[in-house]
Amino acid sequence: MARSYVREARRRGLGTRRERIGPVVERLAQEHADAEIALRFRTDLELLVSVMPSAQTTDVNVNRVTPALFEKYRRPEDYLAVPQEELERDIYATGFFRQKAKAIRGTMQMLLEEFDGEVPSRLEDLVRLPGVARKTANVVAAELGHAHGIVVDTHVRRLSQRLGLTRNEDPVKIERDLQRIVPRPDWARFPHLLIWHGRRVCDARRPLCEECVLADLCPSSRVPVVPARVEVTSPVDGD
Ligand code: SF4
């Protein structure tokens, strides 16, 4: 169980989660104005296909594979027109290529049978697609402008805990905690902001607290700071 920084925030007099979330989003948005999804795609179908193999690999790896993939496979039918082994070879570099090729083909089949070959934007439809877990569905829905949840990856989990926004370990519970405090219009960009901050500043092993714009709002900051004066913008029910 990770140390709970929720209580630490109270001990340091930093304000409640609801009080701090506004300034946290605002400062991260200023600091990482370029924060966006790192995967490269041009269409809804390319978005879906690039997010699917991104599990257990890096976005950089996926971006190396997808330009050639998207040249060759332009419609759902194209993924079904070749033997599975051929698609496996085409996505080999992303790892777990057999599982991923099977999932992509299953998804293409369902897109054709149930969605007229289009990528649905509703979370409840996306999670029905073979191999599309909630995290993948959340990423796709958010990029399509229909954020139904908040994507929780390793960076989002680590930063949410360090910032004292959640006491939980389980991604589903962390997402629920974040949904309670992050304003809905920010659901899509919030994970990107945390991911980019995690990569650039709040490293897992060596967080650069002395350079961090959140240091006075963060209960796990390693530098001594005067607590920020935060405005209460919404009713506070606990922390
Ligand atoms: S103050 Fe340190 S621990 Fe807190 S978010 Fe910034 S880098 Fe991470």
PDB file of C-alpha atoms and ligand atoms in Angstrom, residues 5 12 28 158-159 162-163 194 197-198 201-203 206-223 225, ligand 1:
ATOM      1  CA  TYR A   5      -0.344  11.761   0.877  1.00  0.00           C
ATOM      2  CA  ARG A  12       1.160  20.409   5.839  1.00  0.00           C
ATOM      3  CA  LEU A  28       0.236  22.100 -15.441  1.00  0.00           C
ATOM      4  CA  ARG A 158       2.039   7.836  -9.455  1.00  0.00           C
ATOM      5  CA  LEU A 159       1.354  11.568  -9.673  1.00  0.00           C
ATOM      6  CA  ARG A 162       2.108  11.877  -4.806  1.00  0.00           C
ATOM      7  CA  LEU A 163      -0.173  14.885  -5.128  1.00  0.00           C
ATOM      8  CA  LEU A 194       0.120  14.360 -15.573  1.00  0.00           C
ATOM      9  CA  HIS A 197       4.734  16.252 -15.973  1.00  0.00           C
ATOM     10  CA  GLY A 198       5.683  12.734 -14.920  1.00  0.00           C
ATOM     11  CA  VAL A 201       9.653  16.619 -13.888  1.00  0.00           C
ATOM     12  CA  CYS A 202       8.098  14.095 -11.522  1.00  0.00           C
ATOM     13  CA  ASP A 203      10.214  11.098 -12.428  1.00  0.00           C
ATOM     14  CA  ARG A 206      14.138  11.143  -9.039  1.00  0.00           C
ATOM     15  CA  PRO A 207      11.391  13.763  -8.899  1.00  0.00           C
ATOM     16  CA  LEU A 208      12.757  17.256  -9.546  1.00  0.00           C
ATOM     17  CA  CYS A 209      10.786  18.908  -6.737  1.00  0.00           C
ATOM     18  CA  GLU A 210      13.044  21.960  -6.684  1.00  0.00           C
ATOM     19  CA  GLU A 211      12.005  22.727 -10.296  1.00  0.00           C
ATOM     20  CA  CYS A 212       8.345  21.736  -9.942  1.00  0.00           C
ATOM     21  CA  VAL A 213       5.543  24.265 -10.378  1.00  0.00           C
ATOM     22  CA  LEU A 214       3.397  22.189  -8.013  1.00  0.00           C
ATOM     23  CA  ALA A 215       5.862  22.102  -5.134  1.00  0.00           C
ATOM     24  CA  ASP A 216       3.733  24.321  -2.861  1.00  0.00           C
ATOM     25  CA  LEU A 217       0.625  22.232  -3.592  1.00  0.00           C
ATOM     26  CA  CYS A 218       2.250  18.825  -3.314  1.00  0.00           C
ATOM     27  CA  PRO A 219       2.263  16.873  -0.039  1.00  0.00           C
ATOM     28  CA  SER A 220       5.197  14.738  -1.177  1.00  0.00           C
ATOM     29  CA  SER A 221       7.391  17.648  -2.249  1.00  0.00           C
ATOM     30  CA  ARG A 222      10.950  17.221  -1.024  1.00  0.00           C
ATOM     31  CA  VAL A 223      11.630  20.922  -0.887  1.00  0.00           C
ATOM     32  CA  VAL A 225       7.828  25.528   0.631  1.00  0.00           C
TER      33      VAL A 225
HETATM   34  S1  SF4 B   1       6.718  18.511  -5.950  1.00  0.00           S
HETATM   35 FE1  SF4 B   1       8.005  16.729  -6.419  1.00  0.00          FE
HETATM   36  S2  SF4 B   1       6.759  14.933  -5.932  1.00  0.00           S
HETATM   37 FE2  SF4 B   1       5.374  16.708  -6.058  1.00  0.00          FE
HETATM   38  S3  SF4 B   1       4.618  16.701  -8.181  1.00  0.00           S
HETATM   39 FE3  SF4 B   1       6.417  18.033  -8.096  1.00  0.00          FE
HETATM   40  S4  SF4 B   1       8.159  16.728  -8.645  1.00  0.00           S
HETATM   41 FE4  SF4 B   1       6.445  15.384  -8.103  1.00  0.00          FE
END
